[in-house]
Every structure is written in structure tokens, then in C-alpha cells.
Coordinates of C-alpha atoms in Angstrom, one line a residue:
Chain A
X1 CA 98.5 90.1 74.5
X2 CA 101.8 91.1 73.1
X3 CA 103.1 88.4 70.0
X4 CA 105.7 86.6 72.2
X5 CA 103.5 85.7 75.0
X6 CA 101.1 84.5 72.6
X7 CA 101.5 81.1 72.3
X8 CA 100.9 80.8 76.5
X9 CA 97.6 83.1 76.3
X10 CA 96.0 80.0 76.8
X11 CA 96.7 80.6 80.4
X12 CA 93.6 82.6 80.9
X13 CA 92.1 86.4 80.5
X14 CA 94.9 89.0 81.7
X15 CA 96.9 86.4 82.5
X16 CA 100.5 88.0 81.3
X17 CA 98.9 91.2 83.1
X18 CA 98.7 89.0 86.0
X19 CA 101.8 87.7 85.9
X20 CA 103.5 91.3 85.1
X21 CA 102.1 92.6 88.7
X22 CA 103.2 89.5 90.5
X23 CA 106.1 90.8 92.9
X24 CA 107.7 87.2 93.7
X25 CA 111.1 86.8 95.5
X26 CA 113.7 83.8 94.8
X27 CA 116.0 82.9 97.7
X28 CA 118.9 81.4 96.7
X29 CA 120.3 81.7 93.0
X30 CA 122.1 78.3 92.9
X31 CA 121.1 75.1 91.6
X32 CA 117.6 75.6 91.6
X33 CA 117.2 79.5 91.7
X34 CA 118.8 79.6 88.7
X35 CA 116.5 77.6 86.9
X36 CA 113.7 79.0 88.9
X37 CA 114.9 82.7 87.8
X38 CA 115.4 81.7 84.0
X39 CA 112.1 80.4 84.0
X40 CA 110.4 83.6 85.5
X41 CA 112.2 85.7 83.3
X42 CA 110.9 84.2 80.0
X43 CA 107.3 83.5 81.3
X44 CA 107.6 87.8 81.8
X45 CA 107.3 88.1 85.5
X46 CA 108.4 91.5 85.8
X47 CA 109.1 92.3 89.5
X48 CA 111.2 89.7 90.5
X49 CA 113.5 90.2 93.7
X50 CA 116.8 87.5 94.0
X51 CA 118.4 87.3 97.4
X52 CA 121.9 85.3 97.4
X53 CA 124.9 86.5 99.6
X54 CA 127.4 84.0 97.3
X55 CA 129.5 84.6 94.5
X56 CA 130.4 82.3 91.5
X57 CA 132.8 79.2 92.6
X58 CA 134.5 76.4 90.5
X59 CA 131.9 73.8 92.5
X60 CA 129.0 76.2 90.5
X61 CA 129.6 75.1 87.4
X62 CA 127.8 72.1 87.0
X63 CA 125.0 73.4 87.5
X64 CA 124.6 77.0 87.7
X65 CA 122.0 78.2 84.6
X66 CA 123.6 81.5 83.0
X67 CA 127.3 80.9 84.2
X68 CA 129.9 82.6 82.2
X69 CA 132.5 80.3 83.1
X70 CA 135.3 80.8 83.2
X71 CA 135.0 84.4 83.6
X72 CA 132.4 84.7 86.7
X73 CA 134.4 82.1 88.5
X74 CA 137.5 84.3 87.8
X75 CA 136.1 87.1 88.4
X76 CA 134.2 86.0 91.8
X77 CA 131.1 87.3 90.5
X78 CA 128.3 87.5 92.9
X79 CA 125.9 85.1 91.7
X80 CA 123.2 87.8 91.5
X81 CA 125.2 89.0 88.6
X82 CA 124.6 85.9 86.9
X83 CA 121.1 86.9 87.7
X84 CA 120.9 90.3 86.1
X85 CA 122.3 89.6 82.8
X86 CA 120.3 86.2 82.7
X87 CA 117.4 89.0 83.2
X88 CA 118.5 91.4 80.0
X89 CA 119.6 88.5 77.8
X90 CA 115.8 87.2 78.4
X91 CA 113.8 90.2 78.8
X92 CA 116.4 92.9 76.9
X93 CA 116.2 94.5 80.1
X94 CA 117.3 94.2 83.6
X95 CA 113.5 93.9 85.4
X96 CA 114.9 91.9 88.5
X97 CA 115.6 93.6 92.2
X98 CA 118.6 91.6 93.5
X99 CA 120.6 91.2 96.8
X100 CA 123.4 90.2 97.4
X101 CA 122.9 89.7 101.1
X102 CA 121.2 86.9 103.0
X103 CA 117.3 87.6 103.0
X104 CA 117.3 88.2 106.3
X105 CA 118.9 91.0 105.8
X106 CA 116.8 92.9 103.8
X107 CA 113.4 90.8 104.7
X108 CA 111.1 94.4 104.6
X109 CA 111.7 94.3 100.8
X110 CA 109.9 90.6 100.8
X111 CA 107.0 91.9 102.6
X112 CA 105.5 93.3 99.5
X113 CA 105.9 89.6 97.6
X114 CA 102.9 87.5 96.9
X115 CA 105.0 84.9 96.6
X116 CA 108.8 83.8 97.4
X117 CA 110.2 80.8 96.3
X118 CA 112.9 78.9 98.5
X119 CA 115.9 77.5 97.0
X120 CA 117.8 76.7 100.1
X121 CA 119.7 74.1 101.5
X122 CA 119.1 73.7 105.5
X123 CA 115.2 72.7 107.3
X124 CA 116.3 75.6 109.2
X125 CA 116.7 77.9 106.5
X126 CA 113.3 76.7 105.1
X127 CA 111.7 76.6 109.1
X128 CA 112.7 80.7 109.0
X129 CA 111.1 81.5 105.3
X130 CA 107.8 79.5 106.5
X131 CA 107.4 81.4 110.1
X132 CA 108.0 84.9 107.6
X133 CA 105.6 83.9 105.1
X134 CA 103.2 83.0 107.8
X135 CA 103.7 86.1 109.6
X136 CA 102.8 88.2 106.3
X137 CA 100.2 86.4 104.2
X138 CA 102.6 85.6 101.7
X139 CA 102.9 82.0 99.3
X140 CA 105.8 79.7 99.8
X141 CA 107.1 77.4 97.4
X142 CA 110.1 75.5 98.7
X143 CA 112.2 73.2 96.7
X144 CA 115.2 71.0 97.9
X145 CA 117.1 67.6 96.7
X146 CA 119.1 66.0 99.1
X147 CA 121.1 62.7 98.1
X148 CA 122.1 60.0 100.9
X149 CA 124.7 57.4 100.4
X150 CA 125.4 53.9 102.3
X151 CA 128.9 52.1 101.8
X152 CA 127.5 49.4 99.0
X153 CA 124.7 50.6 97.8
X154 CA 123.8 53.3 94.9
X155 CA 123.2 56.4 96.0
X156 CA 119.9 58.1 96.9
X157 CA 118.7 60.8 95.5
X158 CA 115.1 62.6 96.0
X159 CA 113.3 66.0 96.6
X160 CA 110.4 68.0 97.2
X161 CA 108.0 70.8 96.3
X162 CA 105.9 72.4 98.8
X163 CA 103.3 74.6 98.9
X164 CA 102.8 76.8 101.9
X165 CA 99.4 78.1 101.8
X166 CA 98.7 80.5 104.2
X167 CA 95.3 79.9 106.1
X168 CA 96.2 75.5 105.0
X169 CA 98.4 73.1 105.9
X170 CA 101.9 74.0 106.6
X171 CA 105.5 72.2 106.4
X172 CA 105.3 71.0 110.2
X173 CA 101.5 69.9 110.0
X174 CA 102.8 67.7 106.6
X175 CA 105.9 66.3 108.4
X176 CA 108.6 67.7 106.4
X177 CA 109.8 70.5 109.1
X178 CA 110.2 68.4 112.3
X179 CA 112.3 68.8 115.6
X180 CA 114.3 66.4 114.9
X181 CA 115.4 67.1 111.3
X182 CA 116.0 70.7 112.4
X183 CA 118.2 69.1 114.8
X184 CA 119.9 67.0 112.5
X185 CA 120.3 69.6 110.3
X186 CA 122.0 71.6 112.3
X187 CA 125.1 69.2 112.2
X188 CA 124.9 68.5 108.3
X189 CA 122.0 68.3 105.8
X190 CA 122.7 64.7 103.9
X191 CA 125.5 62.2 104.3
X192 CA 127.0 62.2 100.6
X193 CA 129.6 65.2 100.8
X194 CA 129.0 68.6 100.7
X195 CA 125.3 69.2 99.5
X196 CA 125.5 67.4 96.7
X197 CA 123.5 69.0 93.6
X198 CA 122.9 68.2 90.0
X199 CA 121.5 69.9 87.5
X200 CA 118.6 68.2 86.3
X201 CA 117.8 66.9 89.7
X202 CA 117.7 70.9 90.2
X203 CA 115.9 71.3 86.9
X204 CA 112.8 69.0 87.5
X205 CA 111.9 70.4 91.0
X206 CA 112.4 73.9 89.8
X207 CA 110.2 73.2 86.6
X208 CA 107.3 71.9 89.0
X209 CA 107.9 75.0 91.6
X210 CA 107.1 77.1 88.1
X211 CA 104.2 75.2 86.9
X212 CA 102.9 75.6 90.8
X213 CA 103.3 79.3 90.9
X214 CA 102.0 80.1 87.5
X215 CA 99.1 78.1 88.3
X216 CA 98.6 79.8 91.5
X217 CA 99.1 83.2 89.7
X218 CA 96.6 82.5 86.6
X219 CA 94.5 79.9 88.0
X220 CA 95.0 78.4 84.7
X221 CA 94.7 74.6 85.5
X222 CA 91.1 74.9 87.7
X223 CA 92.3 73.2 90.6
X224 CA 91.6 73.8 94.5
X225 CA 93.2 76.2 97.0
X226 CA 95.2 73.4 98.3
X227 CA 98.8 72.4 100.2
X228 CA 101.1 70.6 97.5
X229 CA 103.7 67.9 98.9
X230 CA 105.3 66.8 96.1
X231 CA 107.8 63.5 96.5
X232 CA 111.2 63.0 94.0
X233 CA 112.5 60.0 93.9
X234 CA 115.5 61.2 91.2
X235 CA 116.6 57.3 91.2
X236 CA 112.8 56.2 89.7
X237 CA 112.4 59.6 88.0
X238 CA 109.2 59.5 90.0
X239 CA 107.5 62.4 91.2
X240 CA 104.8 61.9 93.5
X241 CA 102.3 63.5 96.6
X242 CA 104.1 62.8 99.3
X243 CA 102.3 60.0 101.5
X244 CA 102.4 62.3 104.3
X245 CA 100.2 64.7 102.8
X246 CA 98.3 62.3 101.2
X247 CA 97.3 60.3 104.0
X248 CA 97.5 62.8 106.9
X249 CA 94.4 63.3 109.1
X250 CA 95.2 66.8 110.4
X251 CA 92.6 69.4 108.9
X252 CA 93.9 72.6 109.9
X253 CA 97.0 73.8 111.1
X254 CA 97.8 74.3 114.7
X255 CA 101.2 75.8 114.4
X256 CA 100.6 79.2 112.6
X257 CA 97.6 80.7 113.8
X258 CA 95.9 83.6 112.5
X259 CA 96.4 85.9 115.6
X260 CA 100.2 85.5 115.4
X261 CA 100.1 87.3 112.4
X262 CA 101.9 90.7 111.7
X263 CA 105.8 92.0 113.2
X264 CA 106.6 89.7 116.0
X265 CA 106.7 91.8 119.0
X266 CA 107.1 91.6 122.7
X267 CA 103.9 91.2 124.9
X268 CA 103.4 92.4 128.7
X269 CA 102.8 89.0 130.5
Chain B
X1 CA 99.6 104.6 98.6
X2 CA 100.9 101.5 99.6
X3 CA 98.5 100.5 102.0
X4 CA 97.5 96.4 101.2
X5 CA 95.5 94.2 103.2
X6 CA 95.6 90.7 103.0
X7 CA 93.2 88.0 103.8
X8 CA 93.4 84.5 103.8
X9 CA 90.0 82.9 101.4
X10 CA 89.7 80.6 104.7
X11 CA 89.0 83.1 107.0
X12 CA 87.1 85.0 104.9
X13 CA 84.8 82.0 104.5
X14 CA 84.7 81.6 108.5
X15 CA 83.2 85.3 108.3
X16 CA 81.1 85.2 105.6
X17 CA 79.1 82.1 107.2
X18 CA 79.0 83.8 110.6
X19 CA 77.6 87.6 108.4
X20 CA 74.8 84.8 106.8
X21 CA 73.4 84.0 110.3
X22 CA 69.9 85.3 110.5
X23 CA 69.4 88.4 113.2
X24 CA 66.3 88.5 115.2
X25 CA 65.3 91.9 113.5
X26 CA 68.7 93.0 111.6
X27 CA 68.2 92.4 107.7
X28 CA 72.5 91.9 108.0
X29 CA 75.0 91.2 110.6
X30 CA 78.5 93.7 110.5
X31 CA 81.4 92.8 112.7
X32 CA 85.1 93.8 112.9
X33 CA 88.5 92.1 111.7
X34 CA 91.0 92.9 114.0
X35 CA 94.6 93.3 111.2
X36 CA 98.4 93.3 112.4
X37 CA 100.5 95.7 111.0
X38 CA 103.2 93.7 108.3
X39 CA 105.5 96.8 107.4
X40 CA 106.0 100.2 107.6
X41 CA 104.4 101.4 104.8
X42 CA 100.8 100.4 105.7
X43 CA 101.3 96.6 105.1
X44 CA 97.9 95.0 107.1
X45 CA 97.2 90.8 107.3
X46 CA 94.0 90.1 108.8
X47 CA 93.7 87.8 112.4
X48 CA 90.9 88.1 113.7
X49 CA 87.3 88.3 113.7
X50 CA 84.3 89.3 116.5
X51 CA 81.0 89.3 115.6
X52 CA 78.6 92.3 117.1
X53 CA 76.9 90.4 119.6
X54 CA 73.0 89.9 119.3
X55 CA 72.0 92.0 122.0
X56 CA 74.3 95.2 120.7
X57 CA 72.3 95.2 118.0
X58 CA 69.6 98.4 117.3
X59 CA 66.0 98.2 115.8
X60 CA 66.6 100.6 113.1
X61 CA 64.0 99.8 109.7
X62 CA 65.7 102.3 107.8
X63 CA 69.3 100.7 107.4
X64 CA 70.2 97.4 107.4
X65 CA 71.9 97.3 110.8
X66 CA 72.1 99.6 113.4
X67 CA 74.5 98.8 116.8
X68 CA 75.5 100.3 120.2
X69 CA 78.2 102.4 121.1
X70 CA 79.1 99.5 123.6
X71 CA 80.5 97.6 120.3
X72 CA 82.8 100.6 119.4
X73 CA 84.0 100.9 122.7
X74 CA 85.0 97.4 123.1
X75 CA 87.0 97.5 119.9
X76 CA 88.6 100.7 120.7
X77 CA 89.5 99.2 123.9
X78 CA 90.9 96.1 122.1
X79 CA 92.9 98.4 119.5
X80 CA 94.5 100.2 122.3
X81 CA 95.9 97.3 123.9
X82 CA 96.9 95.3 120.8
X83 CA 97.3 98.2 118.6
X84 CA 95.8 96.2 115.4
X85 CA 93.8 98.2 113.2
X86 CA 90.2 97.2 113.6
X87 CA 88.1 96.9 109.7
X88 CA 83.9 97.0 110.2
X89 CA 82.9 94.5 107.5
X90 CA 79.5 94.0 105.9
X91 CA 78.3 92.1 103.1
X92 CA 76.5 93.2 99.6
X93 CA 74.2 90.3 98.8
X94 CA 75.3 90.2 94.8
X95 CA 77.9 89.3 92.6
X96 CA 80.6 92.0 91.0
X97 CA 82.1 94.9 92.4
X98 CA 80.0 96.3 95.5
X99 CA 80.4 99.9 96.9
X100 CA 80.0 101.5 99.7
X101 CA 76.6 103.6 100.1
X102 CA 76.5 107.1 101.7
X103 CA 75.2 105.2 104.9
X104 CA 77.8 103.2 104.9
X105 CA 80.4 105.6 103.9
X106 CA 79.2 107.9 106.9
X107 CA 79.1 105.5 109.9
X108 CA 82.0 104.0 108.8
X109 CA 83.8 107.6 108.9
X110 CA 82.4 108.1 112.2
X111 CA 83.6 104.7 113.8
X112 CA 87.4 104.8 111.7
X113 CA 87.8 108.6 113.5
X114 CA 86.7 106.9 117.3
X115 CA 89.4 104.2 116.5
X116 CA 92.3 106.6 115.2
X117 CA 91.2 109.0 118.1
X118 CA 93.0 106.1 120.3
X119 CA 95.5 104.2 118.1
X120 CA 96.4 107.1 115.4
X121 CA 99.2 104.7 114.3
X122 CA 97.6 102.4 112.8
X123 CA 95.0 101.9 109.9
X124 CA 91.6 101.9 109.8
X125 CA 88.2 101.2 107.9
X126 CA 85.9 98.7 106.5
X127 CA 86.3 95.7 104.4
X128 CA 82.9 95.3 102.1
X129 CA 82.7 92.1 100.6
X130 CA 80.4 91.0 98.1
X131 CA 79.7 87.3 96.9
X132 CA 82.3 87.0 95.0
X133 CA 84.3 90.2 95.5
X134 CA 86.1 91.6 98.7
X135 CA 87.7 95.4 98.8
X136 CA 89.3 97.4 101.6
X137 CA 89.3 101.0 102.2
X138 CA 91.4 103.2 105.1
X139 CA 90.5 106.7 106.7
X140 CA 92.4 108.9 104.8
X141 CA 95.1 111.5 106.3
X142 CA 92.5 114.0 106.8
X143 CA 90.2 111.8 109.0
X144 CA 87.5 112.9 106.3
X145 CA 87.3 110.2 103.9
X146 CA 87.9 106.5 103.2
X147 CA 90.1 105.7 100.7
X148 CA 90.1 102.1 98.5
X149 CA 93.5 100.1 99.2
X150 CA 95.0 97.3 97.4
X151 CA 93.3 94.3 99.1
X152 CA 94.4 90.8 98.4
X153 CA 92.8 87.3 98.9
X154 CA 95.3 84.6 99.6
X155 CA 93.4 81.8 97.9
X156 CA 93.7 79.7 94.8
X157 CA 94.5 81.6 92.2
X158 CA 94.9 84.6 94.8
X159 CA 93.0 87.4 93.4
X160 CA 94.2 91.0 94.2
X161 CA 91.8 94.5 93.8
X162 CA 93.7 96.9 93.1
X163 CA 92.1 100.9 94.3
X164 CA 91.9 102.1 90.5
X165 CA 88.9 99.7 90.3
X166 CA 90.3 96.7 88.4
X167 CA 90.3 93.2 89.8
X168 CA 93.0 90.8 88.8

């Protein structure tokens, strides 16, 4: 194992190899991508793709990891940019893929990933990434915060981790994809301006997403193939399996079956 | 190559138990996974599985299992309409790294060219498992080999063998 991955060896036999051959996409480079991107970079994944369609705004600031302000606010720099030089200042080289399109766009590129990460802020966004993992055997890790406000009362803030396991449970079977929150959604996602987002908020969720995806990479902590619905309550700084998941009775998921699998394609009736 | 299939550990336990079912006179059971296309460049996720029925089967004492035509046909006739690729699998009762013998390499040829005679579009082969290891190969260009792809376990951790040999 090369010297500056030594001191995480402990994470098993040909674990940095491992990790090295891991192709693993991040959507989003915001708030959480960001973190989740930094994080990659110094662990030494090594084929990373970054999907985001934005470029650097004022509203970024507070939380974007790697910002050059005020220069990439200036400059409108597309945030995958940000992304890029966050990957040569880190690895002393530019290892990442990036995209500044939505991933929709260029979706045939993530059908290689054994993993993509989502770090995006609509159920619908997240309903779409689950349905294309599904389709192509691929992990999902999602992460989100959302903070909700009532006139005379502190605000709420909270979050989640998932872990989409194909062949397991999936975000419908543990209640957090519903109808009705994709309805919601589609007017606004929380009721405390426009997504509201902080940075350590951002940073906890985006830790745990890493410490999920390592694990599922090296195997490193001995646990069970497994869903994971993790809980933030930011207010308690409480992190938590989410009571659905922890007291559901379902045992296998109805909503993405195996023979649904593959391109989506029109049938003959 | 870029050809990768993936399995989910799930469904490879649900075939794995139904391969460990006792046959009458068989010493194994075989079946085919039926695999969806994921991309263009030979991208394959595994969906379903059928067993070769009892009664297919063929007293033969000098392999392990010996079956009819009738099976073949039915699976060419299911390729053709669904255009999956179809993947005979067998188990090698031991742990490690099994391979394929020259009995298995050889009917396998001969059922991968029936299948590609209908659905040339699509990949096809075997998937040989052992107890703790699972590999894929494809019928190569040619038609006149089989050729080890990158076959990965969606399971936790998910483990991946790659064709030069080494399992990560």
C-alpha cells in the first residue's frame, strides 16, 4: 500500500486497490456533493464522474467545499470546475470525469458506476436516480436535508441517508419516496425559503454517505448486505435508523422487480 | 472488452438453493438466467431464472447432467421474443475460483451458437458459480470460444471478478 494511504490500510486486503477500480458517480456538486467529492478524492477513488449543470452563485458560498470566492462567483464558474481543481489540489492530478449537464443527459456514462451518490434536492429527482439504479444493478446512496419553519417556533431541520440496495428494500418500500411527497414536491420541497442549506448540516450527511460507501466498497466494518435509512434530526444532532425502516414489516420489495431490469422498452400488448 | 454482468447476491441465493435440490438420477441440476441488456457496449443485469425441468433431464453416468433439446428450444424461443441473453449456470461444489471443464466448455459452445443463431444481438454463455465464487463468460465474436467477462455481485461488500483472473 503506497505511504499516504497507510494509515487507512486498516480497511482490509486490497482495499485502496478496491477503492481505485470503483467507478462511482456524484450528482449534484453543491452542498453535499462537494463534501461528498472532497472526501472521495482524499480516500483515492480514482474514477469518479460529477454531474451538475450549475455554475458558482453568490447563494454558494456558504457552503460550497473548494469555492474560490470571489473569483468563481465572478467568473460564473461551472461548479464542476470547482470540482476539477478540488481533484488536482487533492490527488495532484485531475482523476475525476465531470458534466456539466443534468445526468440525464449523459445517463449511458453512469451505467458503468457501481455506485452513484445523490445530492439532489427534489423526491422527484431522487424517484428518477432510484428507477435508473434499479434498472442497472447499480448502488444508490442518497442524501438530502430539508428544513421546515412554523411562524413561532425554531426552525426544523433534519435529513437522511439511504441505501438503495438492489435485490433489498427500496425508497418507496421504506416510506421515504411516496405519491404524495412527489406531489408535494412538485410545488416546492420545504416551507423555509428557497432550499435552505448549511454547511455542516451538508457535512454530517455527506460524511455518513462516505463511511456507507467505503464500507460497502471494502467491507471493512463486517456488517450485512442490508438497506440503511438513516434519520437527522440537525436540531438534536441526532442521527438515527429511521423508524420506518426499523419497524417496517415488508420483506422484499414489490416495486422494482427483477424482470424490469435492463433499457426500458416498449412491449407488444 | 467491456462486457459486465451483474447479479444481485439475492438472486443468486434463490438459484443456488433451487441448483442444491436433489435430481432423481442427475448428480447436479443446470438452468438458465435470462439477462437484459444495460448499454451498448455489452452491459448485462441478470432477471430471471428457470430451472430445467425434471423430466428434461437425460440419464447420462458419464457427466453430471445431461438434458433435452426441448430445454434449448424453449429458451431460444424465449430469447427471441424478449431478446435477453440467456446464461446456462452450474455449480462447482468447492470453494475458490472454479473453471470450466472441456465438457462444460463444449456444450456450453454448442447451446451459446443455437441461442446467437436466433438473437445474434445479444450475449451469450454460462455463469459457473462456485461456493463462494461466481464468474461469467460470453461466446466470443467467432462463435468458437467463450470468453471470461467482468462479472459483478451486488451484495455487501459487492465483490467484482474481473476476466484477468483476480477477484476483488
Amino acid at each position: 500500500m503506497k505511504e499516504k494511504y497507510i494509515r487507512q490500510s486498516f480497511l482490509g486486503e486490497n482495499s485502496q486497490e478496491k477503492i481505485e477500480q470503483t467507478e462511482i458517480a456524484v450528482i449534484g456538486f453543491g452542498g453535499g456533493g462537494s463534501h461528498i467529492g472532497q472526501q472521495l478524492l482524499h480516500i483515492g477513488f480514482k474514477k469518479i464522474k460529477i454531474f451538475d449543470a450549475d455554475i458558482v452563485e453568490d447563494s454558494n458560498t456558504h457552503r460550497l467545499v473548494g469555492i474560490n470566492y470571489p473569483d468563481d462567483v465572478v467568473n460564473q464558474e461551472p461548479k464542476v470546475e470547482v470540482a476539477k481543481r478540488m481533484a488536482k489540489s487533492i490527488q495532484g492530478e485531475i482523476t475525476i470525469e465531470t458534466y456539466k449537464t443534468t445526468w440525464q443527459e449523459n445517463a449511458d456514462v453512469l451505467k458503468k458506476c457501481k455506485i452513484i451518490v445523490g445530492c439532489v434536492d427534489s423526491y422527484d429527482q431522487r424517484d428518477q436516480l432510484e428507477v435508473f439504479c434499479r434498472r442497472h444493478g447499480i448502488i444508490f446512496v442518497d442524501i438530502g436535508m430539508v428544513v421546515k419553519s412554523n411562524e413561532g417556533e425554531s426552525s426544523q431541520m433534519s435529513g437522511q441517508v439511504i441505501l438503495s440496495l438492489p435485490g433489498h428494500l427500496c425508497m418507496r418500500c421504506m416510506g421515504f419516496i411516496t405519491d404524495e411527497n412527489l406531489n408535494q414536491d412538485r410545488s416546492k420541497y420545504g416551507d423555509a425559503g428557497p432550499q435552505p442549506q448549511v454547511i455542516w448540516a451538508n457535512g454530517v450527511l455527506a460524511s455518513t454517505a462516505v463511511g456507507i460507501v467505503v464500507n460497502q466498497v471494502t467491507g471493512w466494518a463486517g456488517n450485512v448486505a442490508k438497506p440503511i435509512y438513516l434519520s437527522y434530526n440537525a436540531n438534536a444532532g441526532e442521527l438515527e435508523v429511521h423508524p420506518r425502516l426499523k419497524y417496517t414489516k415488508i420483506q422484499k420489495c414489490s416495486h422494482y422487480v427483477l424482470e424490469l431490469v435492463g433499457e426500458p422498452k416498449f412491449i407488444d400488448l | 472488452m467491456n462486457d459486465e454482468l451483474k447479479i444481485t447476491s439475492k438472486f443468486l441465493k434463490e438459484i443456488r438453493l433451487n441448483l442444491y435440490r436433489p435430481h432423481s438420477f442427475a448428480y447436479e441440476r443446470v438452468g438458465f438466467v435470462y439477462c437484459k441488456a444495460t448499454k451498448k457496449e455489452g452491459g448485462l443485469v441478470a432477471s430471471t431464472y428457470e430451472a430445467i425441468a425434471d423430466q428434461l433431464y437425460i440419464e447420462d453416468k458419464m457427466v453430471g447432467a445431461k438434458f433435452s433439446g426441448d430445454a434449448i428450444f424453449a429458451a431460444m424461443k424465449r430469447s427471441l421474443k424478449t431478446k435477453e441473453g440467456v446464461f446456462h449456470i452450474h455449480i462447482h461444489e468447492h470453494k475458490g475460483e472454479p473453471h470450466l471443464s472441456n465438457v462444460d466448455i463444449r456444450s456450453v459452445l454448442e447451446i451459446s451458437n443455437s441461442l446467437s443463431d436466433v438473437t445474434p444481438n445479444v450475449k451469450h454463455g454460462c455463469i459457473l458459480l462456485s461456493e463462494d465464487c461466481c464468474k461469467a463468460y460470453v461466446l466470443s465474436g467467432d462463435k468458437k470460444s467463450l470468453q471470461l467477462i467482468k462479472t459483478s455481485v451486488i451484495k455487501f461488500p459487492f465483490s467484482i471478478f474481473y476476466p484477468k483472473g483476480e477477484l476483488l
